[in-house]
Short mmCIF file of C-alpha atoms in Angstrom, two decimals:
data_model
loop_
_atom_site.label_atom_id
_atom_site.label_comp_id
_atom_site.label_asym_id
_atom_site.label_seq_id
_atom_site.Cartn_x
_atom_site.Cartn_y
_atom_site.Cartn_z
CA MET A 694 -11.41 15.08 -17.97
CA GLN A 695 -14.65 14.80 -19.85
CA LEU A 696 -16.52 11.73 -19.01
CA THR A 697 -19.30 9.96 -20.92
CA GLU A 698 -22.44 8.91 -19.00
CA GLN A 699 -21.31 5.33 -19.02
CA ALA A 700 -17.90 6.21 -17.62
CA GLN A 701 -19.52 8.29 -14.84
CA ALA A 702 -21.82 5.31 -14.11
CA THR A 703 -18.78 3.03 -13.83
CA LEU A 704 -16.90 5.44 -11.57
CA ALA A 705 -20.03 5.85 -9.32
CA ARG A 706 -19.83 2.14 -8.60
CA VAL A 707 -16.09 2.27 -7.51
CA GLN A 708 -15.74 2.38 -3.62
CA LEU A 709 -13.05 5.09 -3.65
CA PRO A 710 -13.05 8.63 -2.13
CA ASP A 711 -13.77 11.24 -4.87
CA GLU A 712 -10.33 12.80 -4.68
CA TRP A 713 -8.72 9.49 -5.57
CA LYS A 714 -11.41 8.40 -7.92
CA MET A 715 -10.95 11.38 -10.20
CA ALA A 716 -7.09 11.10 -10.00
CA LEU A 717 -7.24 7.45 -10.93
CA ALA A 718 -10.10 7.68 -13.45
CA PRO A 719 -7.99 6.79 -16.51
CA ALA A 720 -6.92 3.59 -14.85
CA LEU A 721 -10.28 2.74 -13.40
CA LEU A 722 -11.90 3.06 -16.77
CA SER A 723 -9.31 1.10 -18.65
CA PRO A 724 -9.95 -2.26 -20.51
CA THR A 725 -7.50 -3.74 -17.86
CA MET A 726 -9.69 -2.82 -15.00
CA ASP A 727 -12.75 -4.14 -16.92
CA GLY A 728 -10.97 -7.39 -17.17
CA LEU A 729 -9.99 -7.41 -13.46
CA ARG A 730 -13.64 -6.76 -12.49
CA THR A 731 -14.69 -9.71 -14.69
CA PHE A 732 -12.07 -11.95 -13.09
CA LEU A 733 -13.12 -10.94 -9.55
CA GLN A 734 -16.81 -11.38 -10.24
CA GLY A 735 -15.96 -14.91 -11.46
CA GLU A 736 -14.01 -15.64 -8.33
CA TYR A 737 -16.91 -14.46 -6.02
CA ALA A 738 -19.40 -16.40 -8.23
CA GLU A 739 -17.43 -19.61 -7.67
CA GLY A 740 -17.75 -19.17 -3.91
CA LYS A 741 -13.99 -18.51 -3.32
CA GLU A 742 -13.04 -16.84 -0.17
CA ILE A 743 -11.29 -13.57 -1.19
CA PHE A 744 -9.22 -11.27 1.10
CA PRO A 745 -9.47 -8.62 2.30
CA PRO A 746 -13.30 -8.36 2.71
CA THR A 747 -14.85 -6.35 -0.19
CA LYS A 748 -15.36 -3.18 1.88
CA GLN A 749 -11.70 -3.11 2.79
CA ILE A 750 -10.06 -3.62 -0.66
CA PHE A 751 -9.60 0.15 -0.94
CA ASN A 752 -9.01 0.79 2.77
CA ALA A 753 -5.56 2.53 2.18
CA PHE A 754 -7.26 5.11 -0.04
CA HIS A 755 -10.01 5.84 2.44
CA LEU A 756 -7.62 6.31 5.36
CA THR A 757 -4.97 8.30 3.48
CA PRO A 758 -6.43 10.97 1.22
CA LEU A 759 -4.25 11.85 -1.85
CA SER A 760 -3.71 15.46 -0.78
CA GLN A 761 -2.31 14.14 2.61
CA VAL A 762 0.16 11.49 1.40
CA LYS A 763 3.57 12.05 2.88
CA VAL A 764 4.92 8.44 2.85
CA VAL A 765 4.26 5.36 0.76
CA ILE A 766 5.06 1.88 2.04
CA LEU A 767 4.67 -0.71 -0.71
CA GLY A 768 3.84 -4.33 -0.21
CA GLN A 769 3.27 -7.12 -2.53
CA ASP A 770 -0.15 -8.79 -2.02
CA PRO A 771 -2.52 -9.10 0.93
CA TYR A 772 -2.09 -11.70 3.64
CA HIS A 773 -3.91 -14.86 2.55
CA GLY A 774 -4.76 -16.23 6.09
CA ALA A 775 -8.17 -15.84 7.57
CA GLY A 776 -8.76 -12.49 9.21
CA GLN A 777 -5.39 -10.99 8.37
CA ALA A 778 -5.83 -8.75 5.40
CA MET A 779 -7.38 -5.37 6.10
CA GLY A 780 -6.55 -3.38 2.96
CA LEU A 781 -3.31 -1.91 4.37
CA SER A 782 0.17 -3.29 3.36
CA PHE A 783 1.79 -5.39 6.16
CA SER A 784 -0.98 -4.48 8.67
CA VAL A 785 -3.30 -6.91 10.55
CA PRO A 786 -6.29 -6.25 12.86
CA LYS A 787 -5.27 -5.83 16.49
CA ILE A 788 -6.77 -9.29 17.54
CA ILE A 789 -4.65 -11.11 14.87
CA PRO A 790 -1.06 -12.37 15.69
CA LYS A 791 1.64 -10.38 13.90
CA PRO A 792 3.03 -12.17 10.75
CA PRO A 793 6.82 -12.57 10.52
CA SER A 794 7.29 -9.73 8.06
CA LEU A 795 5.47 -7.33 10.33
CA GLN A 796 7.38 -8.49 13.34
CA ASN A 797 10.67 -7.65 11.51
CA ILE A 798 9.33 -4.18 10.56
CA LEU A 799 8.40 -3.46 14.16
CA LYS A 800 11.72 -4.81 15.28
CA GLU A 801 13.68 -2.51 12.91
CA LEU A 802 11.40 0.42 14.13
CA ALA A 803 12.55 -0.39 17.74
CA GLN A 804 16.12 -0.43 16.68
CA ASP A 805 15.84 2.72 14.64
CA LEU A 806 13.92 5.00 16.91
CA GLY A 807 13.94 3.18 20.26
CA ILE A 808 10.27 2.64 20.10
CA PRO A 809 9.15 -0.38 22.03
CA VAL A 810 7.74 -3.21 19.87
CA SER A 811 3.92 -2.86 19.82
CA HIS A 812 1.76 -5.71 21.16
CA HIS A 813 -0.40 -5.55 18.03
CA GLY A 814 0.07 -5.14 14.26
CA ASP A 815 -2.66 -2.64 13.23
CA LEU A 816 -0.99 0.12 11.26
CA THR A 817 -4.04 2.33 10.91
CA HIS A 818 -2.32 4.99 13.10
CA TRP A 819 0.34 5.38 10.39
CA ALA A 820 -2.25 5.50 7.54
CA THR A 821 -4.23 8.38 9.25
CA GLN A 822 -1.00 10.45 9.38
CA GLY A 823 -0.40 10.29 5.56
CA VAL A 824 1.36 6.82 5.29
CA LEU A 825 -0.22 5.25 2.19
CA LEU A 826 -0.01 1.42 2.95
CA LEU A 827 -0.34 0.16 -0.59
CA ASN A 828 -0.03 -3.33 -1.84
CA ALA A 829 0.80 -3.98 -5.45
CA THR A 830 -1.99 -6.45 -5.70
CA LEU A 831 -5.14 -5.52 -3.79
CA THR A 832 -6.90 -8.92 -3.43
CA VAL A 833 -5.92 -12.61 -2.87
CA GLU A 834 -7.65 -15.98 -2.56
CA MET A 835 -7.63 -17.60 0.79
CA GLY A 836 -4.56 -19.79 1.26
CA ARG A 837 -3.11 -19.02 -2.17
CA ALA A 838 -0.43 -16.37 -2.02
CA GLY A 839 -0.01 -14.42 -5.26
CA SER A 840 -3.21 -15.89 -6.68
CA HIS A 841 -4.58 -12.63 -8.00
CA GLN A 842 -1.23 -11.34 -9.60
CA LYS A 843 -1.22 -10.59 -13.25
CA GLN A 844 -4.95 -10.03 -13.33
CA GLY A 845 -4.70 -6.14 -13.59
CA TRP A 846 -4.00 -5.00 -10.12
CA GLU A 847 -0.31 -4.36 -10.89
CA GLU A 848 -1.18 -1.94 -13.83
CA PHE A 849 -3.61 -0.09 -11.45
CA THR A 850 -1.02 0.32 -8.69
CA ASP A 851 1.52 1.37 -11.29
CA TYR A 852 -0.92 4.23 -12.16
CA VAL A 853 -1.25 5.04 -8.37
CA ILE A 854 2.51 5.41 -8.14
CA LYS A 855 2.57 7.65 -11.29
CA VAL A 856 -0.21 9.87 -9.82
CA LEU A 857 1.68 10.17 -6.52
CA ASN A 858 4.89 10.98 -8.35
CA GLU A 859 3.24 13.75 -10.40
CA GLN A 860 0.66 15.21 -7.83
CA THR A 861 2.58 15.07 -4.58
CA ASP A 862 5.75 16.82 -3.47
CA ARG A 863 8.69 15.56 -1.31
CA THR A 864 7.09 12.15 -0.68
CA VAL A 865 9.04 9.29 0.79
CA PHE A 866 8.70 5.95 -0.97
CA ILE A 867 9.75 2.93 1.04
CA LEU A 868 10.33 0.03 -1.19
CA TRP A 869 11.28 -3.29 0.34
CA GLY A 870 12.19 -6.26 -1.93
CA SER A 871 12.59 -6.54 -5.74
CA TYR A 872 8.81 -6.57 -6.30
CA ALA A 873 8.36 -3.15 -4.71
CA LYS A 874 11.60 -1.74 -6.12
CA ASN A 875 10.25 -2.47 -9.55
CA LYS A 876 7.85 0.32 -8.99
CA GLY A 877 10.64 2.80 -8.38
CA ARG A 878 10.92 3.33 -12.15
CA PHE A 879 7.92 5.65 -11.94
CA ILE A 880 9.34 7.84 -9.28
CA ASN A 881 11.38 11.08 -9.90
CA THR A 882 14.16 10.88 -7.35
CA SER A 883 14.98 14.42 -7.69
CA LYS A 884 11.51 15.25 -6.40
CA HIS A 885 11.02 12.61 -3.97
CA LEU A 886 12.96 10.39 -1.56
CA VAL A 887 13.09 6.59 -2.49
CA LEU A 888 14.28 4.26 0.35
CA THR A 889 15.04 0.61 -0.61
CA ALA A 890 16.04 -2.34 1.28
CA ASN A 891 15.53 -6.15 1.38
CA HIS A 892 12.03 -7.46 2.02
CA PRO A 893 11.33 -7.81 5.78
CA SER A 894 10.30 -11.38 5.42
CA PRO A 895 12.53 -13.66 7.48
CA LEU A 896 14.25 -15.27 4.51
CA SER A 897 15.19 -11.87 3.03
CA ALA A 898 15.64 -9.81 6.09
CA ASN A 899 18.12 -12.24 7.68
CA ARG A 900 20.37 -12.13 4.60
CA GLY A 901 21.17 -8.52 5.54
CA GLY A 902 20.09 -5.20 4.07
CA PHE A 903 16.82 -4.71 6.02
CA PHE A 904 17.91 -4.55 9.55
CA GLY A 905 19.85 -1.39 10.11
CA SER A 906 18.43 0.30 7.07
CA ARG A 907 16.61 2.86 9.45
CA PRO A 908 13.76 3.82 7.02
CA PHE A 909 11.72 5.50 9.89
CA SER A 910 14.29 7.94 11.13
CA LYS A 911 15.34 8.74 7.47
CA THR A 912 11.68 9.39 6.58
CA ASN A 913 11.23 11.77 9.40
CA THR A 914 14.51 13.57 8.84
CA TYR A 915 13.50 14.18 5.17
CA LEU A 916 9.93 15.27 6.12
CA ILE A 917 11.15 17.73 8.73
CA LYS A 918 13.78 19.10 6.26
CA HIS A 919 11.10 19.91 3.74
CA GLY A 920 8.74 21.55 6.26
CA ASN A 921 6.41 18.56 6.94
CA THR A 922 5.27 17.05 10.22
CA PRO A 923 7.05 13.80 11.04
CA ILE A 924 5.29 10.63 11.49
CA ASP A 925 4.55 9.34 14.96
CA TRP A 926 5.54 5.74 14.40
CA GLN A 927 4.58 4.51 17.82
CA LEU A 928 1.37 2.40 17.61
CA PRO A 929 -1.19 3.38 20.26
#
């Protein structure tokens, strides 16, 4: 795509790897993203504590190049507690206690593949193998769950899903809960595998439909079937 000097300058300021940046350029240069930038600038200017830290907002894209995406696990918005959010859906740094949703994910992993539940909740090991840990909303204000919804992030991540649908092959999309399932409308199910289940949060998971859904073994079976290396789900 041919870019004006102004568009090139705008993209140069975006902290994304070049491969992702060029694929997502139409979304990054849209009026919606201009509005989102203005909103975020206002939040920072008011001294609000925003998670994850600025340098980690696009962490998922830095750890998982577009050309290496094999699996997408879609979350809703970042954790809003101090020190939790690290730019990867459901993941927390090793020194942070595992939130309930993540505990349930690792419990299902143990039941599915017999992998012992990890003592930590840092999912970077998954991300570096081609698992894009993407939230629908990439920022949040401390202590205010969902506070940055409907500011433009959803449109941006819709576009991410569209790009993945078009530019990757035989990708596994893991969509937990109604918010994530809504993104499924952009996915060609004859080209990719879509796995859905209830959200792993305690309220949803305990209703049934999450435990026993076996997303990890189903993912690896699909990857192997189509000539891809399976994911090593065990966290080191």
